[in-house]
Coordinates of C-alpha atoms in Angstrom, one line a residue:
Chain A
M24 CA 54.6 -117.0 -13.9
F25 CA 51.7 -116.0 -16.1
T26 CA 49.8 -114.9 -13.0
T27 CA 52.6 -112.6 -12.0
K28 CA 52.7 -111.0 -15.4
A29 CA 49.0 -110.4 -15.3
L30 CA 49.2 -108.9 -11.9
R31 CA 52.0 -106.6 -13.0
Q32 CA 50.0 -105.4 -15.9
A33 CA 46.9 -104.8 -13.7
A34 CA 49.1 -102.8 -11.3
Q35 CA 50.4 -100.7 -14.2
H36 CA 46.8 -99.9 -15.2
A37 CA 45.9 -99.1 -11.6
E38 CA 48.8 -96.7 -11.2
R39 CA 47.6 -93.2 -10.6
T40 CA 48.6 -90.2 -12.8
P41 CA 48.8 -87.1 -10.7
S42 CA 47.2 -83.9 -12.1
I43 CA 50.4 -82.0 -11.4
R44 CA 53.1 -82.9 -13.9
F45 CA 56.5 -81.4 -14.4
I46 CA 56.4 -79.6 -17.7
G47 CA 60.1 -79.0 -18.1
K48 CA 62.2 -75.9 -18.1
R49 CA 60.3 -72.7 -18.6
T50 CA 60.6 -71.3 -22.1
I51 CA 60.1 -67.7 -23.2
P52 CA 57.4 -67.4 -26.0
A53 CA 58.9 -66.5 -29.3
S54 CA 56.4 -63.7 -29.9
I55 CA 54.4 -61.9 -27.3
D56 CA 51.4 -59.7 -28.2
H57 CA 52.0 -56.4 -26.4
S58 CA 48.9 -54.6 -27.7
P59 CA 46.9 -53.1 -24.7
Q60 CA 44.5 -55.7 -23.2
P61 CA 42.2 -55.1 -20.2
H62 CA 43.8 -55.7 -16.8
P63 CA 42.6 -59.1 -15.4
A64 CA 41.4 -57.4 -12.2
S65 CA 39.7 -54.5 -14.0
P66 CA 36.0 -54.4 -12.9
T67 CA 34.8 -53.3 -16.4
H68 CA 37.0 -55.8 -18.3
S69 CA 37.6 -53.1 -20.9
L70 CA 40.0 -50.2 -21.6
P71 CA 39.1 -46.6 -22.3
P72 CA 39.3 -45.6 -26.0
S73 CA 42.5 -43.6 -25.2
F74 CA 44.4 -46.9 -24.7
T75 CA 43.4 -48.4 -28.0
S76 CA 43.4 -45.5 -30.4
A77 CA 46.7 -44.9 -32.3
S78 CA 47.1 -41.5 -30.7
S79 CA 45.4 -40.0 -27.7
H80 CA 46.0 -36.5 -29.0
T81 CA 43.3 -34.6 -30.8
S82 CA 45.5 -32.3 -32.8
F83 CA 49.2 -31.9 -33.7
S84 CA 49.3 -29.0 -31.4
A85 CA 48.1 -31.2 -28.5
Y86 CA 50.6 -33.8 -29.5
R87 CA 53.4 -31.3 -29.2
D88 CA 52.3 -30.5 -25.7
H89 CA 53.2 -34.1 -24.7
A90 CA 55.8 -35.1 -27.3
Q91 CA 59.3 -36.0 -26.3
Q92 CA 62.2 -35.6 -28.6
F93 CA 65.4 -35.4 -26.8
G94 CA 63.5 -33.6 -24.1
P95 CA 60.0 -32.3 -23.9
L96 CA 58.8 -30.1 -26.8
R97 CA 57.2 -27.6 -24.6
K98 CA 55.3 -24.7 -26.1
T99 CA 55.1 -21.3 -24.7
I100 CA 52.1 -20.3 -26.8
K101 CA 48.8 -21.8 -25.7
A102 CA 47.1 -23.8 -28.4
D103 CA 43.7 -22.2 -27.9
A104 CA 45.0 -18.7 -28.1
G105 CA 47.1 -19.1 -31.3
V106 CA 50.0 -17.0 -32.3
G107 CA 49.3 -13.4 -31.4
G108 CA 46.2 -14.4 -29.3
A109 CA 47.9 -13.5 -26.0
A110 CA 49.8 -10.5 -24.8
G111 CA 53.6 -10.9 -24.9
S112 CA 53.7 -10.4 -21.1
D113 CA 51.4 -13.3 -20.6
L114 CA 53.8 -15.6 -22.4
G115 CA 56.2 -15.4 -19.5
P116 CA 59.9 -14.7 -19.4
V117 CA 61.9 -15.2 -22.6
A118 CA 64.7 -16.7 -20.6
A119 CA 64.7 -20.5 -20.3
P120 CA 63.8 -22.0 -17.0
K121 CA 66.8 -23.2 -14.9
G122 CA 68.1 -26.4 -16.4
T123 CA 66.4 -26.0 -19.7
F124 CA 68.6 -25.6 -22.8
F125 CA 67.4 -24.7 -26.3
D126 CA 69.0 -26.0 -29.4
R127 CA 69.3 -23.9 -32.5
N128 CA 68.1 -26.8 -34.6
D129 CA 64.7 -26.7 -32.7
L130 CA 64.1 -23.2 -34.0
P131 CA 62.6 -22.4 -37.5
A132 CA 65.0 -23.0 -40.4
R133 CA 65.8 -19.4 -40.8
F134 CA 67.6 -19.4 -37.5
H135 CA 69.7 -22.5 -38.3
R136 CA 73.4 -22.2 -39.0
Q137 CA 74.3 -22.0 -42.6
P138 CA 75.5 -25.3 -44.0
L139 CA 79.2 -25.6 -44.6
T140 CA 80.4 -25.5 -48.1
A141 CA 82.8 -28.1 -49.5
A142 CA 85.6 -25.4 -49.6
E143 CA 85.1 -24.6 -45.9
I144 CA 85.2 -28.2 -44.9
E145 CA 88.4 -28.6 -46.9
A146 CA 89.8 -25.6 -45.3
I147 CA 89.1 -26.9 -41.8
E148 CA 90.4 -30.4 -42.6
T149 CA 93.7 -29.0 -43.9
G150 CA 94.1 -26.5 -41.2
G151 CA 93.5 -23.6 -43.6
A152 CA 96.2 -24.7 -46.1
A153 CA 93.5 -25.4 -48.7
L154 CA 92.7 -21.7 -48.9
Y155 CA 96.2 -21.1 -50.3
A156 CA 96.5 -24.1 -52.5
Chain B
M5 CA 83.4 -18.9 -36.6
L6 CA 84.5 -22.1 -38.3
S7 CA 84.7 -23.9 -35.0
Q8 CA 81.2 -22.8 -34.2
R9 CA 80.0 -24.3 -37.4
I10 CA 81.7 -27.6 -36.6
L11 CA 79.9 -27.8 -33.3
G12 CA 76.6 -27.0 -35.0
R13 CA 77.2 -29.9 -37.3
S14 CA 78.0 -32.3 -34.6
A15 CA 74.8 -31.3 -32.8
V16 CA 72.8 -32.3 -35.9
K17 CA 74.6 -35.6 -35.9
S18 CA 73.8 -36.2 -32.2
A19 CA 70.2 -35.7 -33.0
F20 CA 70.1 -38.9 -34.9
K21 CA 71.5 -41.1 -32.2
P22 CA 69.5 -44.3 -31.9
S23 CA 69.0 -44.1 -28.1
G24 CA 65.5 -43.6 -26.8
L25 CA 66.7 -41.0 -24.4
P26 CA 69.2 -38.2 -25.0
S27 CA 72.7 -38.5 -23.5
V28 CA 74.1 -35.4 -21.9
V29 CA 76.7 -34.0 -24.2
S30 CA 79.7 -32.9 -22.2
A31 CA 80.7 -30.0 -24.4
G32 CA 79.9 -26.9 -22.4
R33 CA 78.2 -25.0 -25.2
L34 CA 76.2 -27.9 -26.5
R35 CA 74.0 -29.5 -23.9
R36 CA 70.9 -31.2 -25.1
T37 CA 69.0 -32.3 -22.1
Y38 CA 65.6 -32.5 -20.5
A39 CA 64.7 -29.8 -18.1
T40 CA 67.0 -31.3 -15.5
E41 CA 70.7 -31.6 -15.2
S42 CA 70.6 -35.1 -13.6
E43 CA 71.2 -38.2 -15.5
P44 CA 68.0 -39.9 -16.8
R45 CA 67.1 -43.2 -15.0
D46 CA 65.9 -46.4 -16.5
L47 CA 63.1 -46.5 -13.9
V48 CA 61.7 -43.8 -11.5
I49 CA 59.3 -45.2 -8.9
I50 CA 56.9 -42.9 -7.0
G51 CA 56.2 -44.5 -3.7
G52 CA 58.4 -46.6 -1.4
G53 CA 55.7 -48.9 -0.1
V54 CA 55.6 -52.7 -0.7
A55 CA 54.9 -52.2 -4.4
G56 CA 57.5 -49.5 -4.8
Y57 CA 60.3 -50.9 -2.8
V58 CA 60.0 -54.4 -4.2
A59 CA 60.0 -53.0 -7.8
A60 CA 63.0 -50.9 -6.9
I61 CA 65.0 -53.9 -5.6
K62 CA 64.0 -56.1 -8.5
A63 CA 65.0 -53.4 -11.0
G64 CA 68.3 -53.0 -9.2
Q65 CA 68.8 -56.7 -9.5
E66 CA 68.1 -56.6 -13.2
G67 CA 70.8 -54.0 -13.6
M68 CA 68.6 -51.0 -14.2
K69 CA 69.4 -47.5 -13.0
V70 CA 66.5 -47.0 -10.5
T71 CA 65.3 -44.2 -8.3
C72 CA 62.6 -44.5 -5.7
I73 CA 60.9 -41.4 -4.3
E74 CA 59.1 -41.7 -0.9
K75 CA 57.7 -38.9 1.2
R76 CA 57.0 -40.8 4.5
G77 CA 60.7 -40.6 5.5
T78 CA 60.8 -44.4 6.0
L79 CA 60.4 -47.1 3.4
G80 CA 57.8 -49.9 3.5
G81 CA 54.6 -47.8 3.1
T82 CA 51.4 -48.5 5.0
C83 CA 52.2 -52.2 5.4
L84 CA 55.5 -51.8 7.3
N85 CA 54.8 -48.5 9.0
V86 CA 51.1 -48.4 10.0
G87 CA 49.5 -51.6 8.7
C88 CA 50.3 -55.3 8.4
I89 CA 53.5 -55.3 10.5
P90 CA 52.6 -53.2 13.6
S91 CA 49.2 -54.7 13.8
K92 CA 50.7 -58.2 13.7
S93 CA 53.0 -57.2 16.6
L94 CA 50.0 -56.0 18.6
L95 CA 48.0 -59.1 17.7
N96 CA 50.7 -61.5 18.7
N97 CA 51.6 -59.8 22.0
S98 CA 47.9 -59.1 23.0
H99 CA 47.2 -62.8 22.3
L100 CA 50.0 -63.8 24.6
Y101 CA 48.7 -61.5 27.3
H102 CA 45.2 -62.8 26.9
Q103 CA 46.4 -66.4 26.9
I104 CA 48.4 -65.9 30.1
L105 CA 45.3 -64.3 31.8
H106 CA 42.7 -66.8 30.6
D107 CA 44.3 -69.9 29.0
T108 CA 47.2 -71.1 31.0
K109 CA 45.6 -72.3 34.3
H110 CA 43.9 -75.3 32.8
R111 CA 47.1 -76.2 31.0
G112 CA 48.8 -76.5 34.3
I113 CA 50.6 -73.2 34.4
E114 CA 49.6 -70.8 37.1
V115 CA 50.8 -67.2 36.6
S116 CA 50.1 -64.5 39.1
D117 CA 50.4 -60.7 39.1
V118 CA 50.0 -60.3 35.4
K119 CA 50.1 -56.7 34.3
L120 CA 49.7 -55.0 31.0
N121 CA 52.5 -52.5 30.1
L122 CA 50.9 -50.8 27.1
K123 CA 53.9 -48.5 26.6
Q124 CA 56.3 -51.5 26.4
L125 CA 53.8 -53.3 24.1
M126 CA 53.9 -50.3 21.7
K127 CA 57.7 -50.1 22.0
A128 CA 58.0 -53.8 21.0
K129 CA 55.8 -52.9 18.0
E130 CA 58.0 -50.0 17.1
T131 CA 61.2 -52.1 17.4
S132 CA 59.7 -54.6 14.8
V133 CA 58.8 -51.7 12.5
T134 CA 62.1 -49.9 12.7
G135 CA 64.1 -53.1 12.1
L136 CA 62.1 -53.9 9.0
T137 CA 62.1 -50.4 7.5
K138 CA 65.9 -50.1 8.1
G139 CA 66.2 -53.5 6.5
V140 CA 64.6 -52.3 3.3
E141 CA 67.0 -49.3 3.3
F142 CA 69.9 -51.7 3.5
L143 CA 68.5 -53.7 0.6
F144 CA 68.3 -50.5 -1.5
K145 CA 72.0 -49.8 -0.9
K146 CA 72.8 -53.4 -1.7
N147 CA 71.0 -53.3 -5.0
G148 CA 72.1 -49.8 -6.0
V149 CA 68.7 -48.1 -5.7
E150 CA 68.8 -44.3 -5.4
Y151 CA 66.4 -43.3 -2.6
I152 CA 65.0 -39.7 -2.6
K153 CA 63.0 -38.6 0.4
G154 CA 60.4 -36.3 -0.8
A155 CA 57.0 -35.9 -2.6
G156 CA 57.0 -36.6 -6.3
T157 CA 54.8 -34.8 -8.8
F158 CA 54.6 -35.3 -12.6
Q159 CA 56.1 -32.4 -14.4
D160 CA 55.8 -34.0 -17.8
E161 CA 55.7 -37.5 -19.1
H162 CA 59.3 -38.2 -18.3
T163 CA 60.1 -35.8 -15.5
I164 CA 59.2 -36.0 -11.8
K165 CA 59.6 -32.9 -9.7
V166 CA 60.4 -33.8 -6.0
Q167 CA 59.7 -31.5 -3.0
L168 CA 62.4 -32.8 -0.7
N169 CA 61.5 -33.6 2.9
D170 CA 64.6 -31.7 4.0
G171 CA 63.6 -28.6 2.0
G172 CA 64.4 -27.7 -1.5
E173 CA 63.4 -29.2 -4.8
T174 CA 64.9 -31.5 -7.4
S175 CA 63.7 -33.3 -10.4
V176 CA 64.5 -36.7 -11.9
T177 CA 63.8 -38.0 -15.4
G178 CA 63.2 -41.6 -16.3
K179 CA 62.7 -43.7 -19.4
N180 CA 60.1 -45.6 -17.4
I181 CA 58.0 -44.3 -14.5
L182 CA 56.1 -46.5 -12.0
I183 CA 53.2 -45.1 -9.9
A184 CA 53.1 -47.0 -6.6
T185 CA 51.5 -44.5 -4.3
G186 CA 49.3 -47.0 -2.5
S187 CA 46.1 -46.2 -0.6
E188 CA 44.7 -44.2 2.3
V189 CA 42.0 -44.8 4.9
T190 CA 38.5 -44.1 3.5
P191 CA 36.9 -41.5 5.8
F192 CA 33.4 -41.9 7.1
P193 CA 31.1 -39.1 5.8
G194 CA 30.1 -36.8 8.7
L195 CA 32.6 -38.3 11.2
Q196 CA 35.9 -36.4 11.3
I197 CA 38.9 -38.6 12.0
D198 CA 41.0 -36.8 14.7
E199 CA 43.1 -39.9 15.7
Q200 CA 42.0 -39.1 19.4
T201 CA 38.4 -40.2 19.8
V202 CA 37.6 -41.0 16.2
I203 CA 40.5 -43.0 14.9
S204 CA 41.6 -44.8 11.8
S205 CA 43.6 -48.0 11.7
T206 CA 46.7 -45.8 12.1
G207 CA 45.4 -44.4 15.4
A208 CA 44.2 -47.9 16.5
I209 CA 47.8 -49.2 16.6
A210 CA 49.0 -46.3 18.7
L211 CA 46.4 -45.8 21.5
E212 CA 48.0 -44.5 24.8
K213 CA 45.5 -46.3 27.0
V214 CA 43.0 -49.2 26.7
P215 CA 39.6 -47.7 25.9
K216 CA 36.8 -48.8 28.2
K217 CA 34.4 -49.0 25.2
L218 CA 35.5 -49.3 21.6
L219 CA 33.1 -49.1 18.7
V220 CA 34.4 -50.4 15.3
I221 CA 32.6 -49.2 12.2
G222 CA 33.3 -51.9 9.6
G223 CA 33.5 -55.7 10.2
G224 CA 36.2 -56.3 7.6
I225 CA 39.7 -57.7 8.2
I226 CA 41.2 -54.5 9.6
G227 CA 38.2 -53.8 11.8
L228 CA 38.2 -57.4 13.2
E229 CA 41.9 -57.5 13.8
M230 CA 41.9 -54.3 15.8
A231 CA 38.7 -55.4 17.6
S232 CA 40.6 -58.5 18.7
V233 CA 43.6 -56.6 19.9
W234 CA 41.7 -54.2 22.1
S235 CA 39.2 -56.8 23.3
R236 CA 42.0 -58.9 24.5
L237 CA 43.6 -56.0 26.3
G238 CA 40.3 -55.3 28.2
S239 CA 38.0 -53.1 26.0
E240 CA 34.3 -53.7 25.5
V241 CA 34.3 -53.9 21.8
T242 CA 31.2 -53.5 19.5
V243 CA 31.6 -54.1 15.7
V244 CA 29.0 -52.5 13.5
E245 CA 28.8 -53.9 10.0
F246 CA 26.5 -52.9 7.1
L247 CA 26.5 -56.3 5.4
D248 CA 24.9 -59.4 6.9
Q249 CA 28.2 -61.1 7.3
I250 CA 31.6 -60.1 8.8
G251 CA 35.0 -60.5 7.1
G252 CA 34.1 -58.6 3.9
P253 CA 32.5 -59.8 0.7
G254 CA 35.4 -62.1 -0.2
M255 CA 35.0 -64.4 2.8
D256 CA 33.1 -67.7 2.3
T257 CA 29.7 -67.2 4.0
E258 CA 29.9 -70.4 6.1
V259 CA 33.4 -69.5 7.3
A260 CA 32.2 -65.9 8.1
K261 CA 29.3 -67.3 10.2
N262 CA 31.7 -69.7 12.1
I263 CA 34.4 -67.1 12.8
Q264 CA 31.7 -64.7 14.0
K265 CA 30.5 -67.3 16.5
I266 CA 34.1 -67.9 17.8
L267 CA 34.8 -64.1 18.1
K268 CA 31.5 -63.6 19.9
K269 CA 32.5 -66.2 22.4
Q270 CA 35.7 -64.2 22.9
G271 CA 33.5 -61.2 24.0
I272 CA 33.2 -59.1 20.8
I273 CA 29.7 -57.8 20.3
F274 CA 28.5 -57.8 16.6
K275 CA 25.8 -55.7 15.0
T276 CA 25.6 -56.9 11.4
G277 CA 23.1 -55.6 8.9
T278 CA 23.4 -52.3 10.6
K279 CA 24.2 -48.9 9.1
V280 CA 25.8 -46.0 10.9
L281 CA 23.8 -42.8 10.4
D282 CA 25.9 -40.2 12.1
G283 CA 27.9 -39.4 15.2
E284 CA 28.8 -36.7 17.6
K285 CA 31.7 -36.1 20.0
S286 CA 31.2 -34.7 23.5
D287 CA 33.4 -34.7 26.6
G288 CA 35.9 -37.2 25.3
A289 CA 33.3 -39.7 24.2
V290 CA 31.4 -40.4 21.0
K291 CA 27.7 -41.1 20.4
I292 CA 26.9 -43.0 17.2
N293 CA 23.4 -43.3 15.8
V294 CA 22.8 -46.5 14.0
D295 CA 19.8 -48.2 12.3
S296 CA 19.3 -51.6 10.7
A297 CA 20.4 -51.7 7.1
K298 CA 16.7 -51.9 6.0
G299 CA 15.7 -49.2 8.5
G300 CA 13.2 -49.1 11.3
K301 CA 15.5 -50.0 14.3
P302 CA 17.3 -46.8 15.3
E303 CA 19.6 -47.0 18.2
T304 CA 22.4 -44.9 19.8
L305 CA 25.7 -46.5 20.8
G306 CA 28.2 -44.8 23.1
A307 CA 31.9 -45.4 23.1
D308 CA 35.2 -43.8 24.3
I309 CA 36.7 -44.3 21.0
V310 CA 35.3 -45.0 17.5
L311 CA 37.5 -46.8 14.9
V312 CA 36.6 -46.1 11.3
A313 CA 37.5 -49.2 9.4
I314 CA 35.3 -49.1 6.3
G315 CA 38.1 -49.7 3.8
R316 CA 40.8 -47.9 2.0
R317 CA 40.9 -45.9 -1.2
P318 CA 43.6 -45.3 -3.8
Y319 CA 46.0 -42.5 -3.0
T320 CA 46.9 -40.2 -5.9
G321 CA 46.9 -36.8 -4.1
G322 CA 49.6 -34.3 -5.2
L323 CA 50.9 -36.7 -7.9
G324 CA 50.0 -34.3 -10.6
L325 CA 48.3 -37.0 -12.9
E326 CA 46.4 -34.2 -14.5
N327 CA 49.7 -32.8 -15.8
V328 CA 50.2 -35.9 -18.0
G329 CA 46.5 -36.8 -18.6
I330 CA 46.5 -40.2 -16.8
E331 CA 42.9 -41.4 -16.2
L332 CA 41.3 -42.7 -13.0
D333 CA 38.2 -44.8 -12.8
E334 CA 35.1 -44.0 -10.8
R335 CA 36.7 -45.3 -7.6
G336 CA 39.9 -43.3 -8.1
R337 CA 42.0 -46.2 -9.3
V338 CA 44.6 -45.6 -12.0
I339 CA 43.4 -47.3 -15.2
I340 CA 46.0 -49.7 -16.5
D341 CA 46.2 -52.5 -19.1
S342 CA 47.3 -56.1 -18.6
E343 CA 51.0 -55.1 -18.6
Y344 CA 50.4 -52.4 -16.0
R345 CA 50.7 -49.6 -18.6
T346 CA 48.7 -46.4 -18.3
K347 CA 47.6 -44.8 -21.5
I348 CA 51.1 -43.4 -21.7
P349 CA 52.9 -46.7 -22.2
H350 CA 56.2 -45.9 -20.3
I351 CA 54.2 -44.8 -17.2
R352 CA 53.1 -47.9 -15.4
C353 CA 51.2 -48.5 -12.1
V354 CA 51.0 -51.3 -9.5
G355 CA 49.7 -51.9 -6.0
D356 CA 46.8 -50.5 -4.0
V357 CA 46.4 -47.5 -6.3
T358 CA 45.2 -49.6 -9.2
F359 CA 42.9 -52.6 -9.8
G360 CA 42.8 -55.7 -7.7
P361 CA 42.6 -56.5 -4.0
M362 CA 44.5 -54.0 -1.7
L363 CA 46.9 -56.6 -0.3
A364 CA 50.7 -56.2 0.3
H365 CA 51.5 -59.6 -1.3
K366 CA 49.5 -58.8 -4.4
A367 CA 51.4 -55.5 -4.7
E368 CA 54.7 -57.5 -4.3
E369 CA 53.8 -59.9 -7.1
E370 CA 52.8 -57.0 -9.4
A371 CA 56.1 -55.2 -8.6
V372 CA 58.2 -58.1 -9.7
A373 CA 56.0 -58.6 -12.8
V374 CA 56.1 -55.0 -13.9
V375 CA 59.9 -54.9 -13.8
E376 CA 59.9 -58.1 -15.8
Y377 CA 57.6 -56.6 -18.4
I378 CA 59.9 -53.5 -18.7
K379 CA 63.1 -55.5 -18.8
K380 CA 62.1 -58.8 -20.5
G381 CA 58.7 -58.1 -22.1
Y382 CA 56.8 -60.7 -20.1
G383 CA 55.6 -61.2 -16.5
H384 CA 53.1 -63.2 -14.4
V385 CA 50.5 -62.6 -11.7
N386 CA 47.6 -65.0 -11.2
Y387 CA 44.7 -62.9 -9.8
G388 CA 42.7 -66.0 -9.3
C389 CA 45.2 -67.3 -6.8
I390 CA 45.9 -64.5 -4.3
P391 CA 45.4 -65.6 -0.7
S392 CA 43.7 -63.6 2.0
V393 CA 44.4 -63.9 5.7
M394 CA 42.7 -62.4 8.8
Y395 CA 45.0 -62.6 11.8
T396 CA 42.4 -63.0 14.5
S397 CA 42.6 -66.0 16.9
P398 CA 42.0 -68.4 15.3
E399 CA 43.2 -67.1 12.0
V400 CA 41.0 -67.2 8.9
A401 CA 42.6 -67.8 5.5
W402 CA 41.3 -68.4 2.0
V403 CA 42.4 -68.6 -1.6
G404 CA 40.4 -69.2 -4.8
Q405 CA 36.6 -69.1 -5.0
S406 CA 34.1 -69.1 -2.2
E407 CA 31.0 -71.3 -2.2
Q408 CA 28.7 -68.4 -3.0
E409 CA 30.9 -67.4 -5.9
L410 CA 30.8 -70.9 -7.4
K411 CA 27.0 -71.0 -7.0
K412 CA 26.7 -67.6 -8.7
A413 CA 28.9 -68.8 -11.6
G414 CA 26.9 -72.0 -11.9
I415 CA 29.9 -74.2 -11.4
K416 CA 29.2 -77.7 -10.1
Y417 CA 31.5 -78.5 -7.2
R418 CA 32.2 -80.9 -4.3
V419 CA 32.9 -79.8 -0.8
G420 CA 35.1 -81.5 1.7
T421 CA 35.7 -80.3 5.3
F422 CA 37.8 -81.5 8.2
P423 CA 37.5 -80.0 11.7
F424 CA 40.5 -79.3 13.8
S425 CA 38.7 -81.0 16.7
A426 CA 39.5 -84.3 14.9
N427 CA 43.2 -83.4 14.4
S428 CA 45.7 -84.9 16.8
R429 CA 48.0 -81.9 16.9
A430 CA 45.2 -79.4 17.5
K431 CA 44.0 -81.7 20.3
T432 CA 47.4 -81.8 22.0
N433 CA 47.6 -78.0 21.7
L434 CA 44.1 -77.5 23.1
D435 CA 43.4 -75.3 20.1
T436 CA 40.6 -77.1 18.3
D437 CA 38.6 -74.2 16.9
G438 CA 38.0 -74.1 13.2
Q439 CA 38.1 -76.4 10.2
V440 CA 39.6 -76.8 6.7
K441 CA 37.1 -76.5 3.9
M442 CA 38.0 -77.5 0.3
L443 CA 36.0 -76.9 -2.9
A444 CA 36.8 -78.9 -6.1
D445 CA 35.3 -79.2 -9.5
A446 CA 32.6 -81.9 -9.5
E447 CA 33.8 -83.3 -12.8
T448 CA 37.6 -82.9 -12.9
D449 CA 38.3 -82.7 -9.2
R450 CA 40.5 -79.7 -9.8
L451 CA 40.8 -77.4 -6.7
L452 CA 38.6 -74.3 -6.9
G453 CA 38.9 -72.8 -3.4
I454 CA 40.3 -73.5 0.1
H455 CA 38.9 -71.8 3.2
I456 CA 40.5 -72.4 6.6
I457 CA 39.7 -71.2 10.2
G458 CA 42.4 -72.3 12.6
V459 CA 45.6 -71.6 14.4
N460 CA 48.2 -70.7 11.8
A461 CA 45.7 -70.8 9.0
G462 CA 47.7 -68.0 7.4
E463 CA 50.7 -70.4 7.1
M464 CA 48.6 -73.4 6.0
I465 CA 47.0 -71.5 3.2
A466 CA 50.4 -71.4 1.4
E467 CA 50.0 -75.1 0.7
G468 CA 46.5 -74.5 -0.8
T469 CA 47.8 -71.5 -2.8
L470 CA 50.6 -73.6 -4.3
A471 CA 48.2 -76.5 -5.1
L472 CA 45.8 -74.0 -6.7
E473 CA 48.5 -72.3 -8.7
Y474 CA 49.7 -75.7 -10.0
G475 CA 46.2 -76.8 -10.9
A476 CA 46.2 -79.7 -8.5
S477 CA 43.2 -82.0 -7.8
S478 CA 42.0 -82.7 -4.3
E479 CA 43.2 -86.3 -4.9
D480 CA 46.7 -85.0 -5.5
I481 CA 46.7 -83.5 -2.0
A482 CA 45.0 -86.4 -0.5
R483 CA 47.7 -88.7 -1.9
T484 CA 50.6 -86.5 -0.7
C485 CA 52.2 -87.6 2.6
H486 CA 51.8 -85.1 5.4
A487 CA 53.9 -85.4 8.6
H488 CA 52.2 -86.7 11.8
P489 CA 51.2 -85.2 14.2
T490 CA 50.7 -81.8 12.5
L491 CA 47.9 -79.4 11.8
A492 CA 48.7 -79.8 8.1
E493 CA 47.2 -83.3 8.4
A494 CA 43.8 -81.6 8.6
F495 CA 44.5 -80.1 5.2
K496 CA 45.2 -83.5 3.7
E497 CA 42.1 -85.0 5.4
A498 CA 39.9 -82.2 4.0
A499 CA 41.3 -83.1 0.6
M500 CA 40.5 -86.8 1.3
A501 CA 36.9 -85.7 2.3
T502 CA 36.6 -83.8 -1.0
H503 CA 37.9 -86.7 -3.1
G504 CA 36.4 -89.5 -1.1
K505 CA 36.3 -89.9 2.7
A506 CA 38.5 -88.6 5.5
I507 CA 40.0 -91.2 7.8
H508 CA 39.7 -89.5 11.1
F509 CA 36.3 -87.9 10.9

């Protein structure tokens, strides 16, 4: 009986542990670092400075060339020429290209609509009755 | 006037909506949109090749609004239309033809009056291609992918202008844009590809008659597969390779030497360590001047047809990357980070057009990963575990590191090999060329590389890839039961040879 126990113990020690082990259900890491890292197959193992700098644009004007805010903020005046640096005819047609729509609020403040006064709001909400109250 | 002011106020309110993209306001007088009237998409993919179409289907499955733009007119890109798929059809059927001519008599099957019908061979190839490309179109419909046939160009960072194949123009905007434009054949300087006498791989799968003499520039995978097809069909084939070994730089040197011997026995003539200087076409033939790579052994080779198979290069023509300032590296690849982002984070890039090996299955893996990065924030591709297969006869397949790479990296390793000549199934099939070679870490026994020459090596490498991906040791494989009699037993025995000793060799 003692011999059997010893043999069993010896067998347990001899039992092989495979390299491949089931690690359980895959879990999503709680926090993932999304900062740009070089691609694993990149031959240089590095990223150009444009990936790591906070902004790839050299000036605010250059930024506006690429910026998106409810649509591209395209400019019609070239950055290098400056305002008045090019003939009006060179700036192209005044009419918007097909499918492009301008919003009044994208224009300088002087072109914006006047803010509504409290009296006007009141008048609208009461269907005009407030004007006679 | 009052009503106008109210509308003006609501427009200001709409400007502060939290969405990353504008919604199209339905009020006729107040439409704040991009320079297009179509609805913005979650993902716009340029290119309907393996990378593009897989990403499109995956994105559709993830519930994204996705558009795929492809200019070829059929989906599947190079792989399905003029690459992997048609070449495999020709390889398979030319092998059958060659086997019937040269390999059935001693098996006890006598066939007479065997004729090659090249037109039918090509038709069979086209049937395979059409079936698969139509299948992808069906999968697009099934997964709600919008498919635009046309050439896409960046108009700005969110807008792609499309020149439609049927004429006209449209544009599509997307929150995310994926560049998956693939690759094209690298031309040989001074030798104009006309797809008649000087051909690329595209021309090599569509020849109208079997050339008497075929000269292949480049002894990589594409060159050797096409050399095999036309050699089996009756051409005298010469392969000129600049390097001292065939199969490209990724193939294990020992394996490359062995497969070269086997292919030489099949009748293919090799000129390794040889550079092509120039060539000239005259009277429907081509003369190619070559010299040894070191110089001093000039020679002129004549051929009816010259196949240029020196590799492929990223394809970004007409994409308008300059309009958005996306950078390419010195080899024309789109520069990306580890999450496939270009320097403009919502424009990503996968497949042949960026880093990594130009393989369809690598592109497929990346396509799934990139959609997961967009949708879930994480994805996975193990670039150390991408198999390569050369579909010659016998096939050559490998995954992981080669012996020369391990030596260069100074990693101590053990080698185990098992020849198919000692495998029972290979013996019964009378297909005993080749061997399985396994490389494992000398200390930990963890698998580092697997290199196979043999019938169906391309299928067998899947077991090696899985083992490598899981981080298995050679002992793990050696202790796994494999069915008898199978070619896969050679795989197990190679693992046994790496870990200890093989039984049958």
